[in-house]
PDB file of C-alpha atoms in Angstrom:
ATOM      1  CA  ASP A   1     151.814 -20.362-110.461  1.00  0.00           C
ATOM      2  CA  GLU A   2     155.452 -21.491-111.215  1.00  0.00           C
ATOM      3  CA  GLY A   3     155.433 -25.457-111.014  1.00  0.00           C
ATOM      4  CA  VAL A   4     157.088 -28.734-112.239  1.00  0.00           C
ATOM      5  CA  LEU A   5     155.529 -28.315-115.730  1.00  0.00           C
ATOM      6  CA  ASP A   6     156.825 -24.845-116.135  1.00  0.00           C
ATOM      7  CA  ALA A   7     160.144 -24.679-117.993  1.00  0.00           C
ATOM      8  CA  PRO A   8     161.782 -22.723-120.945  1.00  0.00           C
ATOM      9  CA  ILE A   9     161.808 -24.008-124.216  1.00  0.00           C
ATOM     10  CA  ALA A  10     165.390 -25.673-124.741  1.00  0.00           C
ATOM     11  CA  THR A  11     167.592 -24.440-127.660  1.00  0.00           C
ATOM     12  CA  PRO A  12     170.907 -25.403-128.836  1.00  0.00           C
ATOM     13  CA  GLU A  13     172.395 -22.525-127.276  1.00  0.00           C
ATOM     14  CA  VAL A  14     170.864 -23.120-123.658  1.00  0.00           C
ATOM     15  CA  ILE A  15     172.033 -26.703-123.839  1.00  0.00           C
ATOM     16  CA  MET A  16     175.550 -25.633-124.822  1.00  0.00           C
ATOM     17  CA  GLN A  17     175.498 -22.990-121.976  1.00  0.00           C
ATOM     18  CA  SER A  18     174.138 -25.574-119.372  1.00  0.00           C
ATOM     19  CA  ASP A  19     176.190 -28.149-117.110  1.00  0.00           C
ATOM     20  CA  CYS A  20     172.983 -29.791-116.627  1.00  0.00           C
ATOM     21  CA  VAL A  21     170.016 -30.556-119.021  1.00  0.00           C
ATOM     22  CA  ILE A  22     166.694 -32.007-117.977  1.00  0.00           C
ATOM     23  CA  ILE A  23     164.579 -32.492-120.852  1.00  0.00           C
ATOM     24  CA  GLY A  24     161.383 -34.145-121.493  1.00  0.00           C
ATOM     25  CA  GLY A  25     158.517 -34.823-123.964  1.00  0.00           C
ATOM     26  CA  PRO A  26     155.720 -37.088-124.740  1.00  0.00           C
ATOM     27  CA  GLY A  27     156.047 -40.737-126.013  1.00  0.00           C
ATOM     28  CA  ARG A  28     154.387 -42.191-129.058  1.00  0.00           C
ATOM     29  CA  GLN A  29     154.375 -46.074-129.147  1.00  0.00           C
ATOM     30  CA  GLY A  30     157.344 -46.638-127.048  1.00  0.00           C
ATOM     31  CA  ARG A  31     159.310 -43.901-128.898  1.00  0.00           C
ATOM     32  CA  MET A  32     160.063 -40.342-127.963  1.00  0.00           C
ATOM     33  CA  SER A  33     157.883 -37.805-130.123  1.00  0.00           C
ATOM     34  CA  ALA A  34     158.987 -36.840-133.338  1.00  0.00           C
ATOM     35  CA  GLU A  35     159.311 -33.157-132.241  1.00  0.00           C
ATOM     36  CA  VAL A  36     161.833 -34.279-129.645  1.00  0.00           C
ATOM     37  CA  SER A  37     163.909 -36.524-131.919  1.00  0.00           C
ATOM     38  CA  TYR A  38     164.000 -33.636-134.361  1.00  0.00           C
ATOM     39  CA  PHE A  39     165.416 -31.339-131.725  1.00  0.00           C
ATOM     40  CA  PHE A  40     168.059 -34.075-130.790  1.00  0.00           C
ATOM     41  CA  ASP A  41     168.723 -34.417-134.597  1.00  0.00           C
ATOM     42  CA  SER A  42     169.396 -30.659-134.459  1.00  0.00           C
ATOM     43  CA  LEU A  43     172.357 -31.088-132.032  1.00  0.00           C
ATOM     44  CA  THR A  44     174.151 -33.420-134.261  1.00  0.00           C
ATOM     45  CA  GLU A  45     176.859 -30.651-134.901  1.00  0.00           C
ATOM     46  CA  PHE A  46     177.670 -30.741-131.139  1.00  0.00           C
ATOM     47  CA  GLN A  47     178.916 -34.491-131.507  1.00  0.00           C
ATOM     48  CA  THR A  48     180.568 -34.063-134.863  1.00  0.00           C
ATOM     49  CA  ASN A  49     182.523 -31.107-133.677  1.00  0.00           C
ATOM     50  CA  GLY A  50     184.384 -32.605-130.732  1.00  0.00           C
ATOM     51  CA  CYS A  51     181.858 -33.982-128.362  1.00  0.00           C
ATOM     52  CA  LEU A  52     180.807 -30.567-127.217  1.00  0.00           C
ATOM     53  CA  LEU A  53     178.426 -31.616-124.593  1.00  0.00           C
ATOM     54  CA  LYS A  54     180.931 -34.216-123.132  1.00  0.00           C
ATOM     55  CA  GLY A  55     180.714 -34.196-119.391  1.00  0.00           C
ATOM     56  CA  LYS A  56     177.329 -32.521-118.911  1.00  0.00           C
ATOM     57  CA  VAL A  57     174.768 -34.164-116.973  1.00  0.00           C
ATOM     58  CA  GLY A  58     171.630 -35.229-118.695  1.00  0.00           C
ATOM     59  CA  SER A  59     168.215 -36.336-117.218  1.00  0.00           C
ATOM     60  CA  ALA A  60     164.979 -36.987-118.938  1.00  0.00           C
ATOM     61  CA  PHE A  61     161.159 -37.256-118.020  1.00  0.00           C
ATOM     62  CA  THR A  62     158.135 -38.289-120.373  1.00  0.00           C
ATOM     63  CA  SER A  63     154.357 -38.856-120.400  1.00  0.00           C
ATOM     64  CA  VAL A  64     152.442 -41.538-121.692  1.00  0.00           C
ATOM     65  CA  GLY A  65     148.566 -42.249-122.300  1.00  0.00           C
ATOM     66  CA  GLY A  66     146.399 -44.942-123.012  1.00  0.00           C
ATOM     67  CA  VAL A  67     143.355 -46.666-121.776  1.00  0.00           C
ATOM     68  CA  GLY A  68     143.397 -46.604-118.134  1.00  0.00           C
ATOM     69  CA  ARG A  69     146.695 -44.779-118.011  1.00  0.00           C
ATOM     70  CA  GLY A  70     147.978 -47.999-119.817  1.00  0.00           C
ATOM     71  CA  TYR A  71     151.574 -49.209-120.802  1.00  0.00           C
ATOM     72  CA  GLY A  72     152.953 -46.672-123.397  1.00  0.00           C
ATOM     73  CA  GLY A  73     156.596 -47.929-123.569  1.00  0.00           C
ATOM     74  CA  HIS A  74     157.801 -45.387-120.978  1.00  0.00           C
ATOM     75  CA  GLU A  75     161.200 -47.244-120.262  1.00  0.00           C
ATOM     76  CA  ALA A  76     161.963 -47.753-123.516  1.00  0.00           C
ATOM     77  CA  ILE A  77     161.338 -43.872-124.281  1.00  0.00           C
ATOM     78  CA  LEU A  78     163.623 -42.866-121.261  1.00  0.00           C
ATOM     79  CA  GLN A  79     166.383 -45.245-122.758  1.00  0.00           C
ATOM     80  CA  SER A  80     166.087 -43.616-125.843  1.00  0.00           C
ATOM     81  CA  PHE A  81     166.963 -40.042-123.964  1.00  0.00           C
ATOM     82  CA  HIS A  82     169.870 -41.859-122.152  1.00  0.00           C
ATOM     83  CA  GLY A  83     171.133 -43.113-125.443  1.00  0.00           C
ATOM     84  CA  PHE A  84     171.296 -39.642-126.898  1.00  0.00           C
ATOM     85  CA  PHE A  85     173.256 -38.416-123.767  1.00  0.00           C
ATOM     86  CA  LEU A  86     175.749 -41.189-123.840  1.00  0.00           C
ATOM     87  CA  GLN A  87     176.075 -40.894-127.541  1.00  0.00           C
ATOM     88  CA  HIS A  88     177.148 -37.265-126.913  1.00  0.00           C
ATOM     89  CA  GLY A  89     179.615 -38.250-124.099  1.00  0.00           C
ATOM     90  CA  MET A  90     176.844 -36.756-121.466  1.00  0.00           C
ATOM     91  CA  ILE A  91     176.226 -38.441-117.725  1.00  0.00           C
ATOM     92  CA  PRO A  92     172.882 -39.786-117.754  1.00  0.00           C
ATOM     93  CA  VAL A  93     170.824 -39.427-114.432  1.00  0.00           C
ATOM     94  CA  GLY A  94     167.593 -40.735-113.607  1.00  0.00           C
ATOM     95  CA  VAL A  95     165.601 -41.164-110.463  1.00  0.00           C
ATOM     96  CA  PRO A  96     167.236 -41.854-107.199  1.00  0.00           C
ATOM     97  CA  PRO A  97     165.858 -44.783-104.983  1.00  0.00           C
ATOM     98  CA  SER A  98     162.837 -43.456-103.097  1.00  0.00           C
ATOM     99  CA  SER A  99     159.930 -44.757-101.277  1.00  0.00           C
ATOM    100  CA  ALA A 100     157.648 -42.598-103.408  1.00  0.00           C
ATOM    101  CA  MET A 101     158.332 -45.084-106.069  1.00  0.00           C
ATOM    102  CA  GLU A 102     156.113 -47.401-104.451  1.00  0.00           C
ATOM    103  CA  ASP A 103     153.249 -45.203-105.151  1.00  0.00           C
ATOM    104  CA  ALA A 104     153.742 -44.063-108.648  1.00  0.00           C
ATOM    105  CA  HIS A 105     151.952 -46.061-111.288  1.00  0.00           C
ATOM    106  CA  MET A 106     154.933 -45.774-113.759  1.00  0.00           C
ATOM    107  CA  ALA A 107     158.046 -45.274-111.449  1.00  0.00           C
ATOM    108  CA  ASN A 108     161.229 -46.468-112.733  1.00  0.00           C
ATOM    109  CA  PRO A 109     164.945 -45.601-112.334  1.00  0.00           C
ATOM    110  CA  PHE A 110     165.455 -44.079-115.728  1.00  0.00           C
ATOM    111  CA  GLY A 111     163.357 -40.905-115.295  1.00  0.00           C
ATOM    112  CA  VAL A 112     159.804 -39.590-114.129  1.00  0.00           C
ATOM    113  CA  CYS A 113     156.737 -40.594-116.270  1.00  0.00           C
ATOM    114  CA  MET A 114     153.774 -38.354-115.964  1.00  0.00           C
ATOM    115  CA  ALA A 115     150.860 -40.608-116.300  1.00  0.00           C
ATOM    116  CA  GLY A 116     148.100 -38.622-114.982  1.00  0.00           C
ATOM    117  CA  LYS A 117     144.418 -38.418-116.326  1.00  0.00           C
ATOM    118  CA  PRO A 118     144.217 -36.055-119.315  1.00  0.00           C
ATOM    119  CA  SER A 119     142.258 -32.862-118.770  1.00  0.00           C
ATOM    120  CA  MET A 120     141.830 -29.667-121.082  1.00  0.00           C
ATOM    121  CA  ASP A 121     142.818 -26.282-120.663  1.00  0.00           C
ATOM    122  CA  LYS A 122     140.759 -23.377-121.573  1.00  0.00           C
ATOM    123  CA  ALA A 123     142.622 -23.200-124.996  1.00  0.00           C
ATOM    124  CA  GLY A 124     141.873 -26.668-125.795  1.00  0.00           C
ATOM    125  CA  SER A 125     145.343 -28.159-124.965  1.00  0.00           C
ATOM    126  CA  ARG A 126     145.438 -31.593-123.340  1.00  0.00           C
ATOM    127  CA  LEU A 127     147.002 -31.564-120.042  1.00  0.00           C
ATOM    128  CA  ARG A 128     148.004 -33.985-117.414  1.00  0.00           C
ATOM    129  CA  SER A 129     147.709 -33.575-113.674  1.00  0.00           C
ATOM    130  CA  LEU A 130     150.619 -35.250-111.417  1.00  0.00           C
ATOM    131  CA  SER A 131     149.927 -37.547-108.653  1.00  0.00           C
ATOM    132  CA  GLU A 132     151.591 -36.410-105.190  1.00  0.00           C
ATOM    133  CA  SER A 133     154.198 -39.147-105.879  1.00  0.00           C
ATOM    134  CA  GLU A 134     155.024 -38.378-109.247  1.00  0.00           C
ATOM    135  CA  VAL A 135     155.573 -34.859-108.140  1.00  0.00           C
ATOM    136  CA  LYS A 136     157.686 -36.047-105.415  1.00  0.00           C
ATOM    137  CA  LEU A 137     159.758 -38.123-107.905  1.00  0.00           C
ATOM    138  CA  ALA A 138     160.019 -35.289-110.344  1.00  0.00           C
ATOM    139  CA  TYR A 139     161.461 -32.868-107.550  1.00  0.00           C
ATOM    140  CA  SER A 140     163.944 -35.676-106.430  1.00  0.00           C
ATOM    141  CA  GLN A 141     165.136 -36.363-109.761  1.00  0.00           C
ATOM    142  CA  GLY A 142     165.872 -32.580-110.531  1.00  0.00           C
ATOM    143  CA  GLU A 143     167.548 -32.266-106.965  1.00  0.00           C
ATOM    144  CA  TRP A 144     169.626 -35.618-107.829  1.00  0.00           C
ATOM    145  CA  ALA A 145     170.821 -34.173-111.183  1.00  0.00           C
ATOM    146  CA  SER A 146     171.570 -30.958-109.451  1.00  0.00           C
ATOM    147  CA  ILE A 147     173.685 -32.870-106.612  1.00  0.00           C
ATOM    148  CA  ILE A 148     175.533 -34.651-109.416  1.00  0.00           C
ATOM    149  CA  THR A 149     176.229 -31.697-111.447  1.00  0.00           C
ATOM    150  CA  LYS A 150     177.487 -29.632-108.654  1.00  0.00           C
ATOM    151  CA  GLN A 151     180.144 -32.631-107.549  1.00  0.00           C
ATOM    152  CA  LEU A 152     181.182 -32.811-111.297  1.00  0.00           C
ATOM    153  CA  HIS A 153     181.183 -29.023-112.178  1.00  0.00           C
ATOM    154  CA  ASP A 154     181.753 -27.292-108.789  1.00  0.00           C
ATOM    155  CA  ASP A 155     185.115 -25.248-109.263  1.00  0.00           C
ATOM    156  CA  GLY A 156     185.510 -24.512-105.543  1.00  0.00           C
ATOM    157  CA  ASP A 157     183.566 -21.210-105.716  1.00  0.00           C
TER     158      ASP A 157
END
């Protein structure tokens, strides 16, 4: 089954070929995870060699945990993603206004935050299930990013 959480692993080559990048990763104490930060650091060459990502649309999502789903600094994490996009001349896109934001526990305009209860899969990996509102917001964010990308990059074909 393909779903919101099924996506290919991003590589620098894929980022260069894309007009729009929607990227996410878990948060740790109000910061993006070390793995995501490391990946972003690997893209520094794109900035120093002429701002090669300029004009691309960037959008982000994260997940946080904590007692009772708690506050994990999700807005600060998403702002860090947006800071990366801006440093590279990209156009950050968040979640468009939606009534679904009223029902999602950690809804915000910067990007979707998955805060569902953790569970384990057969391999022992921690998974989070999304609420119906979080799923609606995730699709809405993706659609919004694609609309803006099409407006910016449509060459009339």
